């Protein structure tokens, strides 16, 4: 019996130590989770998804569109040479947009971590750090506003090919429909030259009747149409993410400004209290010396 007591006591102590370690790990996890800027995290994920959809689908859609134009609307290479160069430039721009927004979203997420950490510490750090944080937040707020306007313009520009392909899709659907009373199907045409995509002297420049239906049945048309829709949705998601970032940055800047004013007030109040305390001590010293 006596020999089992130390074993039981040691096992109880080990269990208590394990409980303390598990409790400390749990508290550490809760503390770490409390420092995560969830709004910035959601905006970052949305930005990643939107930019990935826009850049990936837009790149493939441009390539498929060029293939469709070369095969059905512009058989002469010199007629669409300018369009080929413009599409290549757009594809390079897409590469730059993807790289820039990936890095910028990471930076904004890091800024969210910084601000959240400052809030949790209640601005107990040096005041110069707070001023730097305010300036950095204001800079990101202005830059995000400019980027949101730019991507809004990109969103509107992406809607143009969706509109063109939607018109072609509806025209082909009307030609294929048995209920449509079209006497001369060859008179129903889609002329892409009127959209300024290729020059007016391009050959043939348009597709009519059964030829138009065959164009709509190609994999290039089907792929391009749906990829442009997804790219448009990705551009919209990116605009929403940037607006979300803008609201977060504005809220962080307002909080940092208010907290900095509170920090200054507390410093002045502490200094005044110290001066009053020193003055009271000096008066007590003078009174004690006069009585003696």
mmCIF file of N, CA, C and O in Angstrom, residues 205-277:
data_model
loop_
_atom_site.group_PDB
_atom_site.id
_atom_site.type_symbol
_atom_site.label_atom_id
_atom_site.label_comp_id
_atom_site.label_asym_id
_atom_site.label_seq_id
_atom_site.Cartn_x
_atom_site.Cartn_y
_atom_site.Cartn_z
ATOM 1 N N UNK A 205 -15.327 38.817 -92.706
ATOM 2 C CA UNK A 205 -15.793 39.850 -91.774
ATOM 3 C C UNK A 205 -17.131 39.570 -91.131
ATOM 4 O O UNK A 205 -17.472 40.172 -90.112
ATOM 5 N N UNK A 206 -17.925 38.668 -91.753
ATOM 6 C CA UNK A 206 -19.232 38.362 -91.178
ATOM 7 C C UNK A 206 -19.586 36.906 -91.466
ATOM 8 O O UNK A 206 -18.994 36.263 -92.331
ATOM 9 N N UNK A 207 -20.567 36.409 -90.700
ATOM 10 C CA UNK A 207 -21.063 35.044 -90.881
ATOM 11 C C UNK A 207 -22.584 35.103 -90.922
ATOM 12 O O UNK A 207 -23.211 35.808 -90.112
ATOM 13 N N UNK A 208 -23.174 34.353 -91.862
ATOM 14 C CA UNK A 208 -24.625 34.412 -92.057
ATOM 15 C C UNK A 208 -25.215 33.007 -92.102
ATOM 16 O O UNK A 208 -24.545 32.042 -92.503
ATOM 17 N N UNK A 209 -26.478 32.910 -91.692
ATOM 18 C CA UNK A 209 -27.254 31.688 -91.845
ATOM 19 C C UNK A 209 -26.610 30.482 -91.195
ATOM 20 O O UNK A 209 -26.216 30.498 -90.022
ATOM 21 N N UNK A 210 -26.508 29.408 -92.002
ATOM 22 C CA UNK A 210 -25.959 28.153 -91.484
ATOM 23 C C UNK A 210 -24.485 28.295 -91.098
ATOM 24 O O UNK A 210 -24.014 27.610 -90.198
ATOM 25 N N UNK A 211 -23.772 29.177 -91.797
ATOM 26 C CA UNK A 211 -22.372 29.406 -91.432
ATOM 27 C C UNK A 211 -22.258 29.984 -90.034
ATOM 28 O O UNK A 211 -21.381 29.602 -89.242
ATOM 29 N N UNK A 212 -23.166 30.903 -89.698
ATOM 30 C CA UNK A 212 -23.179 31.480 -88.358
ATOM 31 C C UNK A 212 -23.504 30.422 -87.305
ATOM 32 O O UNK A 212 -22.912 30.397 -86.228
ATOM 33 N N UNK A 213 -24.431 29.538 -87.635
ATOM 34 C CA UNK A 213 -24.770 28.461 -86.704
ATOM 35 C C UNK A 213 -23.571 27.547 -86.483
ATOM 36 O O UNK A 213 -23.298 27.103 -85.359
ATOM 37 N N UNK A 214 -22.832 27.268 -87.579
ATOM 38 C CA UNK A 214 -21.630 26.442 -87.438
ATOM 39 C C UNK A 214 -20.581 27.124 -86.565
ATOM 40 O O UNK A 214 -19.884 26.457 -85.792
ATOM 41 N N UNK A 215 -20.484 28.438 -86.690
ATOM 42 C CA UNK A 215 -19.534 29.176 -85.844
ATOM 43 C C UNK A 215 -19.926 29.064 -84.382
ATOM 44 O O UNK A 215 -19.085 28.867 -83.496
ATOM 45 N N UNK A 216 -21.211 29.190 -84.103
ATOM 46 C CA UNK A 216 -21.681 29.111 -82.714
ATOM 47 C C UNK A 216 -21.517 27.706 -82.134
ATOM 48 O O UNK A 216 -21.465 27.551 -80.906
ATOM 49 N N UNK A 217 -21.430 26.714 -83.006
ATOM 50 C CA UNK A 217 -21.261 25.341 -82.531
ATOM 51 C C UNK A 217 -19.800 24.965 -82.310
ATOM 52 O O UNK A 217 -19.531 23.859 -81.826
ATOM 53 N N UNK A 218 -18.886 25.830 -82.669
ATOM 54 C CA UNK A 218 -17.468 25.513 -82.488
ATOM 55 C C UNK A 218 -17.090 25.588 -81.012
ATOM 56 O O UNK A 218 -17.715 26.304 -80.214
ATOM 57 N N UNK A 219 -16.052 24.854 -80.668
ATOM 58 C CA UNK A 219 -15.576 24.852 -79.283
ATOM 59 C C UNK A 219 -14.965 26.197 -78.904
ATOM 60 O O UNK A 219 -15.028 26.602 -77.733
ATOM 61 N N UNK A 220 -14.371 26.902 -79.888
ATOM 62 C CA UNK A 220 -13.776 28.204 -79.588
ATOM 63 C C UNK A 220 -14.834 29.211 -79.131
ATOM 64 O O UNK A 220 -14.626 29.953 -78.166
ATOM 65 N N UNK A 221 -15.975 29.221 -79.840
ATOM 66 C CA UNK A 221 -17.041 30.150 -79.457
ATOM 67 C C UNK A 221 -17.612 29.790 -78.082
ATOM 68 O O UNK A 221 -17.787 30.663 -77.227
ATOM 69 N N UNK A 222 -17.915 28.524 -77.883
ATOM 70 C CA UNK A 222 -18.510 28.089 -76.616
ATOM 71 C C UNK A 222 -17.565 28.374 -75.448
ATOM 72 O O UNK A 222 -17.981 28.889 -74.404
ATOM 73 N N UNK A 223 -16.269 28.066 -75.638
ATOM 74 C CA UNK A 223 -15.297 28.279 -74.570
ATOM 75 C C UNK A 223 -15.107 29.766 -74.291
ATOM 76 O O UNK A 223 -15.106 30.196 -73.131
ATOM 77 N N UNK A 224 -14.959 30.552 -75.348
ATOM 78 C CA UNK A 224 -14.730 31.993 -75.163
ATOM 79 C C UNK A 224 -15.904 32.660 -74.466
ATOM 80 O O UNK A 224 -15.724 33.476 -73.552
ATOM 81 N N UNK A 225 -17.109 32.316 -74.896
ATOM 82 C CA UNK A 225 -18.309 32.948 -74.326
ATOM 83 C C UNK A 225 -18.404 32.707 -72.823
ATOM 84 O O UNK A 225 -18.588 33.645 -72.039
ATOM 85 N N UNK A 226 -18.256 31.458 -72.417
ATOM 86 C CA UNK A 226 -18.406 31.151 -71.000
ATOM 87 C C UNK A 226 -17.213 31.630 -70.172
ATOM 88 O O UNK A 226 -17.376 32.030 -69.013
ATOM 89 N N UNK A 227 -16.029 31.632 -70.759
ATOM 90 C CA UNK A 227 -14.864 32.138 -70.027
ATOM 91 C C UNK A 227 -14.946 33.649 -69.832
ATOM 92 O O UNK A 227 -14.515 34.163 -68.797
ATOM 93 N N UNK A 228 -15.487 34.358 -70.808
ATOM 94 C CA UNK A 228 -15.680 35.805 -70.633
ATOM 95 C C UNK A 228 -16.680 36.083 -69.501
ATOM 96 O O UNK A 228 -16.517 37.061 -68.752
ATOM 97 N N UNK A 229 -17.697 35.258 -69.394
ATOM 98 C CA UNK A 229 -18.657 35.437 -68.296
ATOM 99 C C UNK A 229 -17.977 35.220 -66.946
ATOM 100 O O UNK A 229 -18.170 35.992 -65.999
ATOM 101 N N UNK A 230 -17.168 34.163 -66.858
ATOM 102 C CA UNK A 230 -16.455 33.892 -65.607
ATOM 103 C C UNK A 230 -15.449 34.999 -65.309
ATOM 104 O O UNK A 230 -15.276 35.413 -64.154
ATOM 105 N N UNK A 231 -14.766 35.493 -66.353
ATOM 106 C CA UNK A 231 -13.820 36.590 -66.156
ATOM 107 C C UNK A 231 -14.530 37.854 -65.672
ATOM 108 O O UNK A 231 -14.009 38.592 -64.817
ATOM 109 N N UNK A 232 -15.727 38.103 -66.210
ATOM 110 C CA UNK A 232 -16.519 39.247 -65.744
ATOM 111 C C UNK A 232 -16.890 39.088 -64.277
ATOM 112 O O UNK A 232 -16.806 40.053 -63.495
ATOM 113 N N UNK A 233 -17.279 37.872 -63.883
ATOM 114 C CA UNK A 233 -17.593 37.618 -62.481
ATOM 115 C C UNK A 233 -16.352 37.793 -61.602
ATOM 116 O O UNK A 233 -16.427 38.328 -60.489
ATOM 117 N N UNK A 234 -15.198 37.353 -62.103
ATOM 118 C CA UNK A 234 -13.959 37.533 -61.345
ATOM 119 C C UNK A 234 -13.598 38.998 -61.173
ATOM 120 O O UNK A 234 -13.145 39.419 -60.097
ATOM 121 N N UNK A 235 -13.802 39.788 -62.223
ATOM 122 C CA UNK A 235 -13.542 41.225 -62.110
ATOM 123 C C UNK A 235 -14.482 41.876 -61.098
ATOM 124 O O UNK A 235 -14.074 42.737 -60.304
ATOM 125 N N UNK A 236 -15.749 41.455 -61.108
ATOM 126 C CA UNK A 236 -16.693 41.976 -60.120
ATOM 127 C C UNK A 236 -16.305 41.597 -58.703
ATOM 128 O O UNK A 236 -16.404 42.414 -57.774
ATOM 129 N N UNK A 237 -15.852 40.353 -58.520
ATOM 130 C CA UNK A 237 -15.418 39.917 -57.189
ATOM 131 C C UNK A 237 -14.199 40.702 -56.725
ATOM 132 O O UNK A 237 -14.074 41.039 -55.533
ATOM 133 N N UNK A 238 -13.308 41.032 -57.648
ATOM 134 C CA UNK A 238 -12.132 41.824 -57.288
ATOM 135 C C UNK A 238 -12.528 43.238 -56.877
ATOM 136 O O UNK A 238 -11.969 43.803 -55.924
ATOM 137 N N UNK A 239 -13.483 43.819 -57.584
ATOM 138 C CA UNK A 239 -13.964 45.157 -57.198
ATOM 139 C C UNK A 239 -14.574 45.123 -55.802
ATOM 140 O O UNK A 239 -14.314 46.007 -54.965
ATOM 141 N N UNK A 240 -15.374 44.093 -55.509
ATOM 142 C CA UNK A 240 -15.966 43.963 -54.176
ATOM 143 C C UNK A 240 -14.880 43.796 -53.120
ATOM 144 O O UNK A 240 -14.952 44.383 -52.026
ATOM 145 N N UNK A 241 -13.850 43.003 -53.426
ATOM 146 C CA UNK A 241 -12.754 42.805 -52.477
ATOM 147 C C UNK A 241 -12.014 44.117 -52.215
ATOM 148 O O UNK A 241 -11.667 44.420 -51.058
ATOM 149 N N UNK A 242 -11.776 44.905 -53.257
ATOM 150 C CA UNK A 242 -11.089 46.182 -53.066
ATOM 151 C C UNK A 242 -11.941 47.159 -52.258
ATOM 152 O O UNK A 242 -11.421 47.903 -51.419
ATOM 153 N N UNK A 243 -13.241 47.177 -52.504
ATOM 154 C CA UNK A 243 -14.123 48.021 -51.696
ATOM 155 C C UNK A 243 -14.137 47.557 -50.243
ATOM 156 O O UNK A 243 -14.187 48.381 -49.313
ATOM 157 N N UNK A 244 -14.090 46.245 -50.041
ATOM 158 C CA UNK A 244 -14.016 45.688 -48.689
ATOM 159 C C UNK A 244 -12.721 46.133 -48.006
ATOM 160 O O UNK A 244 -12.723 46.555 -46.844
ATOM 161 N N UNK A 245 -11.614 46.043 -48.737
ATOM 162 C CA UNK A 245 -10.333 46.518 -48.209
ATOM 163 C C UNK A 245 -10.397 48.005 -47.887
ATOM 164 O O UNK A 245 -9.840 48.461 -46.878
ATOM 165 N N UNK A 246 -11.062 48.757 -48.752
ATOM 166 C CA UNK A 246 -11.154 50.206 -48.536
ATOM 167 C C UNK A 246 -11.908 50.524 -47.254
ATOM 168 O O UNK A 246 -11.500 51.406 -46.480
ATOM 169 N N UNK A 247 -12.998 49.825 -47.002
ATOM 170 C CA UNK A 247 -13.745 50.036 -45.762
ATOM 171 C C UNK A 247 -12.913 49.649 -44.531
ATOM 172 O O UNK A 247 -12.935 50.337 -43.503
ATOM 173 N N UNK A 248 -12.174 48.549 -44.645
ATOM 174 C CA UNK A 248 -11.325 48.111 -43.524
ATOM 175 C C UNK A 248 -10.247 49.146 -43.245
ATOM 176 O O UNK A 248 -9.992 49.507 -42.081
ATOM 177 N N UNK A 249 -9.595 49.638 -44.296
ATOM 178 C CA UNK A 249 -8.530 50.630 -44.114
ATOM 179 C C UNK A 249 -9.072 51.933 -43.540
ATOM 180 O O UNK A 249 -8.424 52.560 -42.684
ATOM 181 N N UNK A 250 -10.259 52.346 -43.983
ATOM 182 C CA UNK A 250 -10.855 53.567 -43.445
ATOM 183 C C UNK A 250 -11.174 53.404 -41.957
ATOM 184 O O UNK A 250 -10.931 54.317 -41.150
ATOM 185 N N UNK A 251 -11.709 52.240 -41.589
ATOM 186 C CA UNK A 251 -12.010 51.987 -40.175
ATOM 187 C C UNK A 251 -10.732 51.928 -39.346
ATOM 188 O O UNK A 251 -10.665 52.483 -38.236
ATOM 189 N N UNK A 252 -9.696 51.288 -39.867
ATOM 190 C CA UNK A 252 -8.426 51.211 -39.142
ATOM 191 C C UNK A 252 -7.799 52.593 -38.969
ATOM 192 O O UNK A 252 -7.264 52.918 -37.903
ATOM 193 N N UNK A 253 -7.857 53.396 -40.039
ATOM 194 C CA UNK A 253 -7.276 54.735 -39.946
ATOM 195 C C UNK A 253 -8.025 55.580 -38.917
ATOM 196 O O UNK A 253 -7.407 56.312 -38.136
ATOM 197 N N UNK A 254 -9.363 55.495 -38.911
ATOM 198 C CA UNK A 254 -10.141 56.256 -37.932
ATOM 199 C C UNK A 254 -9.826 55.801 -36.505
ATOM 200 O O UNK A 254 -9.695 56.627 -35.591
ATOM 201 N N UNK A 255 -9.664 54.491 -36.323
ATOM 202 C CA UNK A 255 -9.347 53.990 -34.985
ATOM 203 C C UNK A 255 -7.965 54.451 -34.546
ATOM 204 O O UNK A 255 -7.769 54.888 -33.410
ATOM 205 N N UNK A 256 -6.993 54.359 -35.435
ATOM 206 C CA UNK A 256 -5.639 54.771 -35.081
ATOM 207 C C UNK A 256 -5.574 56.264 -34.776
ATOM 208 O O UNK A 256 -4.856 56.685 -33.865
ATOM 209 N N UNK A 257 -6.322 57.062 -35.526
ATOM 210 C CA UNK A 257 -6.347 58.494 -35.265
ATOM 211 C C UNK A 257 -6.959 58.789 -33.903
ATOM 212 O O UNK A 257 -6.439 59.593 -33.119
ATOM 213 N N UNK A 258 -8.091 58.133 -33.600
ATOM 214 C CA UNK A 258 -8.736 58.339 -32.303
ATOM 215 C C UNK A 258 -7.857 57.846 -31.161
ATOM 216 O O UNK A 258 -7.723 58.504 -30.124
ATOM 217 N N UNK A 259 -7.240 56.671 -31.366
ATOM 218 C CA UNK A 259 -6.393 56.122 -30.312
ATOM 219 C C UNK A 259 -5.156 56.970 -30.097
ATOM 220 O O UNK A 259 -4.668 57.107 -28.967
ATOM 221 N N UNK A 260 -4.618 57.567 -31.179
ATOM 222 C CA UNK A 260 -3.458 58.426 -31.028
ATOM 223 C C UNK A 260 -3.811 59.684 -30.227
ATOM 224 O O UNK A 260 -3.028 60.139 -29.388
ATOM 225 N N UNK A 261 -5.000 60.241 -30.479
ATOM 226 C CA UNK A 261 -5.441 61.405 -29.696
ATOM 227 C C UNK A 261 -5.605 61.027 -28.231
ATOM 228 O O UNK A 261 -5.214 61.787 -27.327
ATOM 229 N N UNK A 262 -6.169 59.858 -27.968
ATOM 230 C CA UNK A 262 -6.302 59.385 -26.590
ATOM 231 C C UNK A 262 -4.943 59.184 -25.945
ATOM 232 O O UNK A 262 -4.738 59.494 -24.761
ATOM 233 N N UNK A 263 -3.988 58.660 -26.725
ATOM 234 C CA UNK A 263 -2.632 58.452 -26.215
ATOM 235 C C UNK A 263 -1.991 59.785 -25.825
ATOM 236 O O UNK A 263 -1.337 59.889 -24.773
ATOM 237 N N UNK A 264 -2.155 60.807 -26.672
ATOM 238 C CA UNK A 264 -1.613 62.138 -26.351
ATOM 239 C C UNK A 264 -2.263 62.708 -25.103
ATOM 240 O O UNK A 264 -1.589 63.305 -24.250
ATOM 241 N N UNK A 265 -3.579 62.540 -25.008
ATOM 242 C CA UNK A 265 -4.289 63.052 -23.835
ATOM 243 C C UNK A 265 -3.807 62.370 -22.555
ATOM 244 O O UNK A 265 -3.601 63.021 -21.528
ATOM 245 N N UNK A 266 -3.594 61.060 -22.617
ATOM 246 C CA UNK A 266 -3.115 60.344 -21.436
ATOM 247 C C UNK A 266 -1.707 60.775 -21.058
ATOM 248 O O UNK A 266 -1.385 60.908 -19.864
ATOM 249 N N UNK A 267 -0.869 61.024 -22.067
ATOM 250 C CA UNK A 267 0.487 61.494 -21.764
ATOM 251 C C UNK A 267 0.460 62.860 -21.097
ATOM 252 O O UNK A 267 1.182 63.111 -20.113
ATOM 253 N N UNK A 268 -0.371 63.773 -21.611
ATOM 254 C CA UNK A 268 -0.458 65.114 -21.019
ATOM 255 C C UNK A 268 -1.026 65.037 -19.608
ATOM 256 O O UNK A 268 -0.544 65.712 -18.684
ATOM 257 N N UNK A 269 -2.040 64.195 -19.433
ATOM 258 C CA UNK A 269 -2.640 64.049 -18.114
ATOM 259 C C UNK A 269 -1.651 63.462 -17.119
ATOM 260 O O UNK A 269 -1.557 63.916 -15.962
ATOM 261 N N UNK A 270 -0.886 62.483 -17.543
ATOM 262 C CA UNK A 270 0.120 61.881 -16.653
ATOM 263 C C UNK A 270 1.187 62.900 -16.278
ATOM 264 O O UNK A 270 1.613 62.973 -15.114
ATOM 265 N N UNK A 271 1.600 63.701 -17.251
ATOM 266 C CA UNK A 271 2.600 64.731 -16.963
ATOM 267 C C UNK A 271 2.061 65.782 -16.002
ATOM 268 O O UNK A 271 2.758 66.212 -15.066
ATOM 269 N N UNK A 272 0.798 66.192 -16.206
ATOM 270 C CA UNK A 272 0.191 67.162 -15.288
ATOM 271 C C UNK A 272 0.066 66.590 -13.881
ATOM 272 O O UNK A 272 0.315 67.301 -12.884
ATOM 273 N N UNK A 273 -0.328 65.321 -13.794
ATOM 274 C CA UNK A 273 -0.435 64.688 -12.475
ATOM 275 C C UNK A 273 0.914 64.628 -11.778
ATOM 276 O O UNK A 273 1.018 64.854 -10.563
ATOM 277 N N UNK A 274 1.951 64.340 -12.527
ATOM 278 C CA UNK A 274 3.286 64.305 -11.938
ATOM 279 C C UNK A 274 3.724 65.691 -11.473
ATOM 280 O O UNK A 274 4.343 65.834 -10.410
ATOM 281 N N UNK A 275 3.399 66.718 -12.271
ATOM 282 C CA UNK A 275 3.748 68.092 -11.864
ATOM 283 C C UNK A 275 2.999 68.498 -10.600
ATOM 284 O O UNK A 275 3.573 69.114 -9.691
ATOM 285 N N UNK A 276 1.699 68.138 -10.540
ATOM 286 C CA UNK A 276 0.922 68.473 -9.350
ATOM 287 C C UNK A 276 1.443 67.732 -8.122
ATOM 288 O O UNK A 276 1.518 68.294 -7.016
ATOM 289 N N UNK A 277 1.829 66.500 -8.308
ATOM 290 C CA UNK A 277 2.360 65.716 -7.195
ATOM 291 C C UNK A 277 3.696 66.281 -6.718
ATOM 292 O O UNK A 277 3.950 66.391 -5.508
#
